[in-house]
CSV table of C-alpha atoms and ligand atoms in Angstrom, one decimal:
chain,number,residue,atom,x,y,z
Y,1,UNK,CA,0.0,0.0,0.0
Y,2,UNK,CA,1.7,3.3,-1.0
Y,3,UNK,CA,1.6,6.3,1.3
Y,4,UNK,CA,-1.1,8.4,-1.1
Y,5,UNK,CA,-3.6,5.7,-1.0
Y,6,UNK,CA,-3.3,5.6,3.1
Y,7,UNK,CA,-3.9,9.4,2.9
Y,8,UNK,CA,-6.7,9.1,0.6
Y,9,UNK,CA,-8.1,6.9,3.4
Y,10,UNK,CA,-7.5,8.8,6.3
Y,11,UNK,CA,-7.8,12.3,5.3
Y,12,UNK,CA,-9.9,14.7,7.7
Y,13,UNK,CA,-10.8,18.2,6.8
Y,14,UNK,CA,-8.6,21.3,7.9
Y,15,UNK,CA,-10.0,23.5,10.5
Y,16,UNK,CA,-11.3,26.2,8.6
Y,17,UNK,CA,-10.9,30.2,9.4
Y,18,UNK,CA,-13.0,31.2,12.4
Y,19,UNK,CA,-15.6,33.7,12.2
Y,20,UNK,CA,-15.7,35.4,15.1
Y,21,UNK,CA,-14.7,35.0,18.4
Y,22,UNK,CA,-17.0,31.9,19.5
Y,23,UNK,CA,-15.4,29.7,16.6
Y,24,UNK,CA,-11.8,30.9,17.4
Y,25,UNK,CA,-12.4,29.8,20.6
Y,26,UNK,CA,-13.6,26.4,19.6
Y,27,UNK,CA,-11.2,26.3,17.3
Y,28,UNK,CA,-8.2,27.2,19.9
Y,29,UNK,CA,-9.4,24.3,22.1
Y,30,UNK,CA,-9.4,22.0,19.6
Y,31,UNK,CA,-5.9,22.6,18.4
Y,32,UNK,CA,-4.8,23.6,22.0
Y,33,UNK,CA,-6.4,22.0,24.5
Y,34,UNK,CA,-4.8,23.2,27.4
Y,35,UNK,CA,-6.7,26.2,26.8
Y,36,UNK,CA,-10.0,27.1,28.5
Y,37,UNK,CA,-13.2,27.2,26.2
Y,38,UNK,CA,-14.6,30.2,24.9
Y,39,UNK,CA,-17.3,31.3,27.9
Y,40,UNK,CA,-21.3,30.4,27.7
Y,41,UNK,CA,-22.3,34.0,27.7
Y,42,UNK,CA,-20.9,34.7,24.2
Y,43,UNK,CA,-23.4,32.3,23.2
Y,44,UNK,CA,-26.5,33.8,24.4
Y,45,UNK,CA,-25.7,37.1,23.2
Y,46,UNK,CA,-24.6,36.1,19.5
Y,47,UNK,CA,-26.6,35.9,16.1
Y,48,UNK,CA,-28.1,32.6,16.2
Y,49,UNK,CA,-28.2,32.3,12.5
Y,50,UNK,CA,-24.7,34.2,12.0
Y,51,UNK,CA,-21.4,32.9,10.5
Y,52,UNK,CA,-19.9,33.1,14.2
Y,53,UNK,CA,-22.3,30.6,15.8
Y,54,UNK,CA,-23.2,28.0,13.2
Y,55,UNK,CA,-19.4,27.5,12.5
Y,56,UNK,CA,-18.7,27.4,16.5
Y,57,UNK,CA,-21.8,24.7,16.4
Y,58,UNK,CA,-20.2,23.3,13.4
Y,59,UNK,CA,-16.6,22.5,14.5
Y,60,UNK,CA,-18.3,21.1,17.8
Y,61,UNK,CA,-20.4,18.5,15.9
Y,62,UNK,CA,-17.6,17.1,13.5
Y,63,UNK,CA,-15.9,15.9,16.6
Y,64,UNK,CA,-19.4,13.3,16.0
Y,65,UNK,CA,-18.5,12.6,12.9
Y,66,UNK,CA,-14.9,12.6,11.4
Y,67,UNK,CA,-13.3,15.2,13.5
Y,68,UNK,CA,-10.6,17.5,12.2
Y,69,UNK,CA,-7.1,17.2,11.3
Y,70,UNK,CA,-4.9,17.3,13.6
Y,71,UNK,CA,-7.5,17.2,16.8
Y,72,UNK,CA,-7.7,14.5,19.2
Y,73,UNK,CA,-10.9,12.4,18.7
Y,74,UNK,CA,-10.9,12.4,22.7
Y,75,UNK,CA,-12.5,15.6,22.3
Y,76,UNK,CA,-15.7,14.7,21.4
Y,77,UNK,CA,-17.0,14.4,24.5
Y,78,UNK,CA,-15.1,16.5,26.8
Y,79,UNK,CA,-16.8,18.0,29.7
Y,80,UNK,CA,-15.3,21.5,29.0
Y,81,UNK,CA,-17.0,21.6,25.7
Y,82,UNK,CA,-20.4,20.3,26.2
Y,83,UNK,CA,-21.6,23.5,28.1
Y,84,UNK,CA,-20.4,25.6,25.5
Y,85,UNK,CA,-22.2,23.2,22.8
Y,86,UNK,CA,-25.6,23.2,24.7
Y,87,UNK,CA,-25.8,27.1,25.2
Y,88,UNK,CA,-24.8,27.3,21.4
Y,89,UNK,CA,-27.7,25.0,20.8
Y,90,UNK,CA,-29.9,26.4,22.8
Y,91,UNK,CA,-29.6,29.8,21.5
Y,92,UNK,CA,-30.2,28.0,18.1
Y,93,UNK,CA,-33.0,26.2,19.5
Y,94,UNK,CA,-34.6,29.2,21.4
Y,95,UNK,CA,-34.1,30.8,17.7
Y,96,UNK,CA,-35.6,28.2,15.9
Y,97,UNK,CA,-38.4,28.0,18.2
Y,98,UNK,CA,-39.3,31.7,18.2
Y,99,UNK,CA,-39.5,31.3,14.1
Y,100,UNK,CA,-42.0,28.8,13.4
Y,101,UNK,CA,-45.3,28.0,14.3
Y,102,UNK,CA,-45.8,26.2,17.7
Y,103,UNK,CA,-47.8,23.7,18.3
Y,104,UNK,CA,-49.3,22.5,15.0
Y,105,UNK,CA,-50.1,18.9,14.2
Y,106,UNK,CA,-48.3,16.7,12.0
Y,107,UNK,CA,-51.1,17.3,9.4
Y,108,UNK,CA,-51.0,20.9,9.5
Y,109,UNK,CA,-47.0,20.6,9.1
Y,110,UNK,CA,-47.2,18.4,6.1
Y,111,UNK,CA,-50.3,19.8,4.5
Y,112,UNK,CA,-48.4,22.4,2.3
Y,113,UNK,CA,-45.3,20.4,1.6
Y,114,UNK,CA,-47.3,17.5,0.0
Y,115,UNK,CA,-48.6,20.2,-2.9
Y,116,UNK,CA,-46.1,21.2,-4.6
Y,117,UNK,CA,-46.6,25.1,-4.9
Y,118,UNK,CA,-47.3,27.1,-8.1
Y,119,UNK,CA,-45.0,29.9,-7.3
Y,120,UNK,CA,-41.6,28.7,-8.2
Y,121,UNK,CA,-39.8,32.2,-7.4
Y,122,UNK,CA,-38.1,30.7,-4.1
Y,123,UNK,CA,-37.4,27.1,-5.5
Y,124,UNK,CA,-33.5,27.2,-6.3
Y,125,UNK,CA,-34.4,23.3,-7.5
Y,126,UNK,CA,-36.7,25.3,-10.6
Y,127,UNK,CA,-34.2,28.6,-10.9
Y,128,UNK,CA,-31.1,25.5,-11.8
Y,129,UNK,CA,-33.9,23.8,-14.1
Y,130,UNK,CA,-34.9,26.6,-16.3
Y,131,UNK,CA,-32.1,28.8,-16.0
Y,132,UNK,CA,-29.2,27.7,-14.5
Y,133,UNK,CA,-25.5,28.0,-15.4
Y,134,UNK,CA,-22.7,25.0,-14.6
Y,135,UNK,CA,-21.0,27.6,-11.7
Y,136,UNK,CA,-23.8,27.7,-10.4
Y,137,UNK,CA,-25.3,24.0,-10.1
Y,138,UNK,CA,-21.5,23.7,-8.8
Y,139,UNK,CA,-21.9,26.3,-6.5
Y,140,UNK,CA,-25.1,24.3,-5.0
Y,141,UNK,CA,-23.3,21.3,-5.2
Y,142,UNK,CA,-20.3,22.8,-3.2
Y,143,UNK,CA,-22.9,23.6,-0.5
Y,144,UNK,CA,-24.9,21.0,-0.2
Y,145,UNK,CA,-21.8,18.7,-0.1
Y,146,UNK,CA,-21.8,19.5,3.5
Y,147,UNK,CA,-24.8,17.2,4.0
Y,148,UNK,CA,-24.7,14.5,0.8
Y,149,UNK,CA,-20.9,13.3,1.6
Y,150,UNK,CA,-22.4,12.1,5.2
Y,151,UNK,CA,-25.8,11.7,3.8
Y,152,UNK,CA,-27.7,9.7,6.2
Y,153,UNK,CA,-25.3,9.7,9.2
Y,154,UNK,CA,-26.7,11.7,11.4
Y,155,UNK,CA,-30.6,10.1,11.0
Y,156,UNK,CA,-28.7,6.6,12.2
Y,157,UNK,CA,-28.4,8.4,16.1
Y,158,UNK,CA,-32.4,8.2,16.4
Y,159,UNK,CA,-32.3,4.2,15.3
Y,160,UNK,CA,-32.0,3.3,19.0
Y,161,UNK,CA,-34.3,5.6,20.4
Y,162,UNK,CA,-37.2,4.5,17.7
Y,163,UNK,CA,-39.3,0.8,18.7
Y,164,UNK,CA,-41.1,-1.8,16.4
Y,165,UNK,CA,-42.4,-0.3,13.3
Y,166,UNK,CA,-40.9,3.1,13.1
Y,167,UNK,CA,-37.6,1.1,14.0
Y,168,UNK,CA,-37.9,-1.4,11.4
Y,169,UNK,CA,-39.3,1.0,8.8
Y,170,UNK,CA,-36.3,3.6,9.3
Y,171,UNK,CA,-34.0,1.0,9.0
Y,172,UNK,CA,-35.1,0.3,5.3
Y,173,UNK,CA,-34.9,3.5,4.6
Y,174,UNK,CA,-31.4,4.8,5.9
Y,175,UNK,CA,-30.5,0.8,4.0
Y,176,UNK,CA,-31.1,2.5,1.1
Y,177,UNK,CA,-28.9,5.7,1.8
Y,178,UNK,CA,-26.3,3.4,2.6
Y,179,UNK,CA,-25.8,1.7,-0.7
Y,180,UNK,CA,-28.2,-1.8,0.2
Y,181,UNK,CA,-24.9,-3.4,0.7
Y,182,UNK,CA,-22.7,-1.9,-2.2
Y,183,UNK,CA,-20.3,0.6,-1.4
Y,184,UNK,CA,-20.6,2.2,-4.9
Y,185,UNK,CA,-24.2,2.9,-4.1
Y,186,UNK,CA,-23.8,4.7,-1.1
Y,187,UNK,CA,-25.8,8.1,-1.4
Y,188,UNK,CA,-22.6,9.8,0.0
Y,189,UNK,CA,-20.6,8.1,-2.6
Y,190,UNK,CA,-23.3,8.8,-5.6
Y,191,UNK,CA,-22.8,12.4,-4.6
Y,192,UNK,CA,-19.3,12.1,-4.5
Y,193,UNK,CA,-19.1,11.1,-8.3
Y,194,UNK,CA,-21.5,13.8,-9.3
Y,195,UNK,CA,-19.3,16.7,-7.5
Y,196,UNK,CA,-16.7,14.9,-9.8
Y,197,UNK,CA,-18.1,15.6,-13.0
Y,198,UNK,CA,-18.5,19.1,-11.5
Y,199,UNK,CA,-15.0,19.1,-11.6
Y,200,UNK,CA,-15.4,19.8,-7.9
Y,201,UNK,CA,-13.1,18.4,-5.1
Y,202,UNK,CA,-14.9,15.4,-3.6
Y,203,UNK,CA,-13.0,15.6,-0.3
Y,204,UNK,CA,-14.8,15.5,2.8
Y,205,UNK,CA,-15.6,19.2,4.3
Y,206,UNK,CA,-13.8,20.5,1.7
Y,207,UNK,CA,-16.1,23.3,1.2
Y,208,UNK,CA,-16.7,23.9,4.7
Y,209,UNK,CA,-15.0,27.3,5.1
Y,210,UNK,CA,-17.0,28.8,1.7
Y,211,UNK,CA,-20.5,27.7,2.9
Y,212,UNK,CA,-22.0,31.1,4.7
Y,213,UNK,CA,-23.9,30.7,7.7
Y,214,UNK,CA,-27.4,29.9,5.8
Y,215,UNK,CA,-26.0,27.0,4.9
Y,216,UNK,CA,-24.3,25.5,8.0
Y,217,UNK,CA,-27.7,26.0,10.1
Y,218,UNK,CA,-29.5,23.7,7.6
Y,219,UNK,CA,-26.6,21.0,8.3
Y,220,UNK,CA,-26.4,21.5,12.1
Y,221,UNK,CA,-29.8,21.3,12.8
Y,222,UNK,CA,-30.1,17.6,11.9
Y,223,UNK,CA,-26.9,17.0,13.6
Y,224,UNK,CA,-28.4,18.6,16.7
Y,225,UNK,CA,-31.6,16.5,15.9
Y,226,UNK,CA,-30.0,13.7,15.3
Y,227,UNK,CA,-27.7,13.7,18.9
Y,228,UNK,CA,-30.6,14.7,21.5
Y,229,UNK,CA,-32.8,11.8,22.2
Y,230,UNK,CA,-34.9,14.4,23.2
Y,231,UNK,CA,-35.7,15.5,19.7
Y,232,UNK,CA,-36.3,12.6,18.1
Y,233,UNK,CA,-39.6,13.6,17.0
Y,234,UNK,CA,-37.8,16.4,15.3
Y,235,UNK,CA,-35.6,14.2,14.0
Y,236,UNK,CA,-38.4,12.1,12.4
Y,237,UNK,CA,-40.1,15.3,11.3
Y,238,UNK,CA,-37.0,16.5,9.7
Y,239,UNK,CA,-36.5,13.6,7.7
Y,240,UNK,CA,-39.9,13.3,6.5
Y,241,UNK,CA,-39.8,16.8,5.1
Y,242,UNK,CA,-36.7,16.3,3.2
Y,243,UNK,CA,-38.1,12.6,1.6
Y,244,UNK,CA,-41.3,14.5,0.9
Y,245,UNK,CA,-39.7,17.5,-1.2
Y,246,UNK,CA,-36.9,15.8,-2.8
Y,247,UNK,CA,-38.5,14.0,-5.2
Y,248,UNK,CA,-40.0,16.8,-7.5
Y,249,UNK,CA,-36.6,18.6,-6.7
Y,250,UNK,CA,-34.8,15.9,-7.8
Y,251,UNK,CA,-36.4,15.8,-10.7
Y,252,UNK,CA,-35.7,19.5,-11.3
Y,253,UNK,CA,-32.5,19.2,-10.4
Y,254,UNK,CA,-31.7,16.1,-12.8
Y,255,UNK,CA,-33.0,18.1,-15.5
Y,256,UNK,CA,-30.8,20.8,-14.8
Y,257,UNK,CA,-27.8,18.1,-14.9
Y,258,UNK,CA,-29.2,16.9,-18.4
Y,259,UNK,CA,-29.4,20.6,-19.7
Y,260,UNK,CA,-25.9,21.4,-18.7
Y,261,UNK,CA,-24.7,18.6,-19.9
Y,262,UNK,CA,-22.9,18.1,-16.5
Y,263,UNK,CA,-22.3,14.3,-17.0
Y,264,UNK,CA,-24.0,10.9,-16.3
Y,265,UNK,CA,-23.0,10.8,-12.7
Y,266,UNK,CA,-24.4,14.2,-12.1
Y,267,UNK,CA,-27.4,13.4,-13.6
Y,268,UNK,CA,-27.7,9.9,-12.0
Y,269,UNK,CA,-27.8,11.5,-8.0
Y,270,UNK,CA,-31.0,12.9,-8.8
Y,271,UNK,CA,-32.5,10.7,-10.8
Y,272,UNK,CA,-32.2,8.0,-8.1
Y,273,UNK,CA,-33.3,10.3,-5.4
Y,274,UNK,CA,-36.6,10.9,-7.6
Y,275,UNK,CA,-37.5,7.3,-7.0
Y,276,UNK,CA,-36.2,6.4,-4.4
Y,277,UNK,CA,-37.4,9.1,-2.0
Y,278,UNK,CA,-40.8,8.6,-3.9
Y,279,UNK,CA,-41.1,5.7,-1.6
Y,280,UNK,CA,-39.0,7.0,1.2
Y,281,UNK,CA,-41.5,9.4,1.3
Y,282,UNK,CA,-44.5,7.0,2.3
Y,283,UNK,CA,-42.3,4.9,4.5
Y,284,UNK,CA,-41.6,7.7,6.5
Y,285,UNK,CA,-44.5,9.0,7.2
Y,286,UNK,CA,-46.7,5.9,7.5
Y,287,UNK,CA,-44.2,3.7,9.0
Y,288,UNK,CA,-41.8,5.9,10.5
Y,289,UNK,CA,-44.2,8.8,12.0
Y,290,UNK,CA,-47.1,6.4,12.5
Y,291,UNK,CA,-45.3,4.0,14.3
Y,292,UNK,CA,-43.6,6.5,16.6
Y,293,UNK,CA,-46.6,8.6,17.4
Y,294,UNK,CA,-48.6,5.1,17.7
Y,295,UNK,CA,-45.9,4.6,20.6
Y,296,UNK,CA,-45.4,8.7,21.7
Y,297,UNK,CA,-48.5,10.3,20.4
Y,298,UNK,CA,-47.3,13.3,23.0
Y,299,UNK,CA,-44.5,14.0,20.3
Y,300,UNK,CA,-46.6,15.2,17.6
Y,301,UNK,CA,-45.8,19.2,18.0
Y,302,UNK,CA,-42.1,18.2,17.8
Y,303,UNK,CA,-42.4,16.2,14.7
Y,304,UNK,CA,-44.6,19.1,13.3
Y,305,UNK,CA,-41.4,21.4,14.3
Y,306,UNK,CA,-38.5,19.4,12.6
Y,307,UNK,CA,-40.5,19.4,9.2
Y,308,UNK,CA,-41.1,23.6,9.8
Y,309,UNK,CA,-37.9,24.3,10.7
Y,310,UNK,CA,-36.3,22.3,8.0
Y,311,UNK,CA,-38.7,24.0,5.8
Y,312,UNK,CA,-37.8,27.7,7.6
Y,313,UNK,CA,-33.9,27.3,7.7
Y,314,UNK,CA,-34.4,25.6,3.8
Y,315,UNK,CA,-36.5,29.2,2.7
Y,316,UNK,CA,-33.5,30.9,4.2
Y,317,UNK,CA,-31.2,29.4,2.1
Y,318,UNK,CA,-33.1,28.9,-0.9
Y,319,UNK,CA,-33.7,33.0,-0.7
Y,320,UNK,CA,-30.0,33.4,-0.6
Y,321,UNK,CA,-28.6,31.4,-3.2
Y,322,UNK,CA,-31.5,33.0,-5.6
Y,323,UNK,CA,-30.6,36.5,-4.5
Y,324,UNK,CA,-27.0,36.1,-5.0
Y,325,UNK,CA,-27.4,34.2,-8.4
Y,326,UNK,CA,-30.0,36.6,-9.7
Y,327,UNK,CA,-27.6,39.5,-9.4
Y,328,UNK,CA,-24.7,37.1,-11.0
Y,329,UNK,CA,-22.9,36.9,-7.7
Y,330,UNK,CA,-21.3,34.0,-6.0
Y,331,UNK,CA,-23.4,32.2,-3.3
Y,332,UNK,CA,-20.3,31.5,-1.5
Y,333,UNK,CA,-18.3,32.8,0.9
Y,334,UNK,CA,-14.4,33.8,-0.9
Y,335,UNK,CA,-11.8,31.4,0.0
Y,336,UNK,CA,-9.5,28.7,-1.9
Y,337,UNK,CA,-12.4,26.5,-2.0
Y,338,UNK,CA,-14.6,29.0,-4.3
Y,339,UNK,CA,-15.5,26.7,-7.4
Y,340,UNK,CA,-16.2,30.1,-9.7
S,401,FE2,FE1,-30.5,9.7,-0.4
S,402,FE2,FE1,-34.2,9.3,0.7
């Protein structure tokens, strides 16, 4: 085995650039961590949606996944870190919580996501369809990389906490996301080849330090869903919103590929996701909701809450990307990752 191919194996993302004094100071610890964590009160007094907090929340919650180069996986659960990350998600949380309808029932939640609207202004999935261009398809690509190379990771936390049907039907599902048993198959992997044909660089995190804000929320929330028991019927609320818009924006989105000519591989991410999550769609919320709230019917509002704020945090970003597209600007934050 030559040294490259044990590199290609092992390779964790760079810390990126902080943003502000709560990420330095995440970012310190990890590198240093002799060095006392950034204190709680920063966190209740910063943006909850700004670039400071969602990367401090960010760099936190990799330690859960692949951690960073050069920091000790033993940090992923140190005491001195775990009050900082619950007053950073809390503040998120609080945020979150303060945005979007309380209290509504699953049916209310899901009642306008199953119709596709009519009004495509806000849909980056039918802006990339009609009108397009390859920078910026690889612009969405680079952002939404953040999520698709560990695509169905963080739903995996909320097997445990899930009982007979719900259980078994989430299983199929995330079986799916993982490939059914072929490593070529995994979602994460089909996304991988398509950010290759976008000539984009298919490491792990690599776009991590151009993604703004708006797009680190959408990625941190299912982390936080995915880690707090608590939430599961967020969790579960999350995911079903995502199955139940991806397959017209898949289809949108595969068209967009075709129309670009962006390559088979491109094309192929989205076409799979339009049948796939077809069916994911129904599993989830027959088998998956039903059989939760058949267990915990007192989780209801909090399944209704994951699918709104997916859906909020997803407007956010969706009115972002179209607002910086539309005037012919970059999406992305400058930095050596920029795909322009
Ligand atoms: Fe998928
Ligand atoms: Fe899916």
């Amino acid at each position: 085995m030559t040294a490259t191919t044990t590199d290609r194996r092992r390779t964790e993302p760079a810390l990126p650039p902080p943003r502000g004094p709560l990420s330095a100071g995440v970012a310190a610890v990890l590198t240093a961590p002799h060095l006392p964590p950034p204190g709680v009160s920063g966190a209740a007094a910063a943006d909850p949606y700004g670039d400071d907090l969602q990367l401090a929340l960010y760099l936190l919650y990799e330690l859960h996944y692949r951690g960073f180069d050069g920091v000790d996986d033993d940090l992923e659960w140190d005491p001195r870190l775990q009050p900082l990350r619950r007053a950073l998600e809390e503040r998120f949380l609080g945020a979150l919580r303060a945005d979007v309808p309380a209290g509504r029932s699953v049916e209310e939640a899901f009642g306008e996501l199953l119709v596709e609207s009519t009004d495509h202004r806000g849909s980056p999935a039918y802006y990339l369809e009609h009108e397009g261009e390859l920078w910026q398809l690889r612009e969405y690509a680079a952002l939404r990389s953040l999520y698709h190379l560990k695509e169905g990771d963080p739903h995996v936390w909320v097997i445990p906490r899930l009982r007979g049907r719900a259980k078994a039907a989430m299983v199929a599902v995330e079986y799916d996301e993982f490939g059914a048993g072929r490593a070529e198959h995994l979602h994460a992997q089909l996304f991988a080849d398509l950010m290759e044909d976008l000539g984009l660089d298919t490491a792990y995190g690599h776009y991590l330090e151009v993604a703004p804000a708006v797009a680190l929320a959408t990625v941190n929330l299912i982390t936080l869903l995915g880690l707090r028991r608590a939430l599961r019927g967020a969790l579960v609320g999350h995911f079903a919103s995502v199955e139940v818009t991806s397959s017209p924006g898949s289809r949108r989105l595969a068209e967009a590929m075709r129309r670009t000519g962006a390559g088979p591989a491109a094309e192929r991410f989205y076409t799979e996701h339009v049948e796939a999550d077809a069916v994911h769609e129904q599993v989830v919320r027959n088998d998956v909701i039903g059989g939760m709230l058949a267990d915990e019917p007192h989780l209801e509002a909090d399944v209704a809450f994951g699918a709104d704020a997916t859906v909020f945090l997803e407007d956010r970003l969706a009115a972002h990307l179209l607002d910086a597209w539309r005037d012919g600007r970059s999406a992305l934050r400058a930095g050596p990752g920029h795909t322009g």
